[in-house]
């Protein structure tokens, strides 16, 4: 057997993240929709959300009502404003969102509840 | 914009702002926990809830940040699991044995589902509450602790005993529920663990495979301490009693098959439901009973190794080897049986009276035996080095008792190269050479082999008896590999001489007389003095005039090429073709050079006496009589004599048999055998040479070391003498001899140290 070693693993990781983001921006292969309080839907990749947070892992992991909704293509309700949900996803996909002052507290609460400690620290 | 979180649902509206923690828990109890418990009881969701994970989770997040509320949430979480365990325990209490195991495994499985769901809902507590507390362990650990407290600790002994009993039942051939065992092993690995965790896994590689909940443990919980130790002692007892039974009932091969089956069985059990960390310990225990404690007895059974060897039951031997290989310290038992077997077989060949005087038959048998045992070691014992050494010891002990094997092997080579290899292809030659050389490697008297090989080779080369030059080359190359360039040098230079002589002869033929001065065509071989075993005649023979012409012509030619070299003629190696006219019809006689000298005398006179022949040729009388007598025997009656009987006296008159006739025109006259003297001198020769080899070795060593202790000198000499094994006494006497000749002296202070005298 031959053990293959990455000649530049860090670069590979950065590139993978960038491509994930491109797919998200282009809206390809998205399999989850999050509906914010004001009724707007935000599409995303289940695999990326589960990787980003154990909260999403539990939510989409298959034992709860939401997982069935996702299976049926229905959106998942998120108790937050449109701007907050967008900022959350932007952050998960490696962007640097600008958040209006009035939404920042809500984002902070969400980051905490959704097990995204780095976002909580950033906000 | 308002920051009040309000979760919207299809049926339930939550207003977290106004909700108390009690209300929140009540909601979770009613909407999530009760349906879950009902599912665990009945196997299906009765009243399908409309409460999403999001809502339940929101409640936990809402109160999870405040210490006094967090504690309430945590206590509730623990209570749900504890209550579930307590309830279930009531039903388990009266059970025992297999029923207990089945029920316990089922409870464990259901509890796992409960814990998995509960932890997901309450996981926010692990973010802050349990992390900042030493008193309250993480959710998973707390759940396992509840299970341990209310169920496991009360059943532990009963459960472990029942599990071990199940393993033994399976060993006895009963089918048991492996799934139950697998779950219970998981339970043992989880209970008491420092960081247990439930994860969801696909049951197979298939996309549609069912999800399965599995526990991951960090240190295998109580599996090692509470279960494994018990399993090990029980296994040990189990097999000890089994082995006692088999010893009485089974033959050795049956016993081995049984062991193999049991070992396979244990291995498959490890992969089926035991934890893989038990592999080493369990194997040690099982192999101790099945192999370590039985091996010696098995080998020594009447149906054991000896019988297998004698009856060539190679499959059984292979099985025995493969089993014992797991405990390599047991392999020597087989070797101890194999060695005397090989010795016996070898003795069978060596002591066979039919082959005592037949080098060809003897060597063939030895080679056959060697091949047989080589094949056996390769196929049964995977060419294990221990077995190879055992085989070598066995063979060498018998073959090296005397020098016969070395001698006969050399003679066998001669026969093969003269006749046996005729018409064989390259591969067959290679095979034979390899066999011979591999046997040669076992000999301790390599020098004797090489001596005889050398003189046989010289005869083959000079008399052109060799069937194939390639085969000759092949032997030399292989021998060189086996005993080194130095020992083979002389043999190799014989081939060089032959090649050079061929060249010289070619040039000689280009001379004015075309290689036949005085009308006699002749061929000359020029040999280096020391490389060949041939010795020139002791006495100056007088050649006939025709020969003298040739000799003079060749010497003139040779001196023109190489100045200052002296040729000495070895008449006794020469052969001559004589054309005879005085007989019933013309014949060509192929005779030795000596016989030629005798016969040409009859060109001058009708009758010559033996004494007159001796005088004319200066041949020693003994040799002359042999040569002449060869011409008078009934097979080739070239000469007639007037002696009574067969023995010729010195005054016996000889004359040409003019009625001599033979169906062929060309008649080869063979010499009658020399008297037995030859044999004994050859034998005596080797030891003389050995003395010189030892001398040379001692001097070489002492020259480089200057000063050496007696025993280290012996060691060095043993290392240097690769062609034979010198006897210590022999070395000692050579040392004395060298001291006498003032090559060495003893150290004055310490008599056991030798000093080199330059």
Short mmCIF file of C-alpha atoms in Angstrom, two decimals, chain B residues 10 87 194 231 300 353 380 439 448 473 504 525 540 542 566 612 619 628 630 722 747:
data_model
loop_
_atom_site.label_atom_id
_atom_site.label_comp_id
_atom_site.label_asym_id
_atom_site.label_seq_id
_atom_site.Cartn_x
_atom_site.Cartn_y
_atom_site.Cartn_z
CA UNK B 10 -48.06 24.49 12.73
CA UNK B 87 -39.31 0.81 35.74
CA UNK B 194 -15.05 8.25 31.11
CA UNK B 231 -13.96 -14.79 30.50
CA UNK B 300 5.44 -37.75 21.21
CA UNK B 353 25.48 -52.91 1.68
CA UNK B 380 5.46 -28.72 5.45
CA UNK B 439 24.63 -31.73 -1.16
CA UNK B 448 38.59 -34.43 -0.62
CA UNK B 473 31.19 -24.59 -16.80
CA UNK B 504 48.71 -23.14 -29.95
CA UNK B 525 48.48 -30.00 -24.54
CA UNK B 540 63.64 -40.60 -18.13
CA UNK B 542 63.36 -43.03 -24.11
CA UNK B 566 60.84 -25.54 -20.44
CA UNK B 612 64.58 -56.20 -23.66
CA UNK B 619 60.22 -48.13 -18.45
CA UNK B 628 52.53 -55.30 -22.14
CA UNK B 630 47.31 -55.48 -21.43
CA UNK B 722 36.12 -23.71 5.02
CA UNK B 747 55.09 -16.14 25.36
#
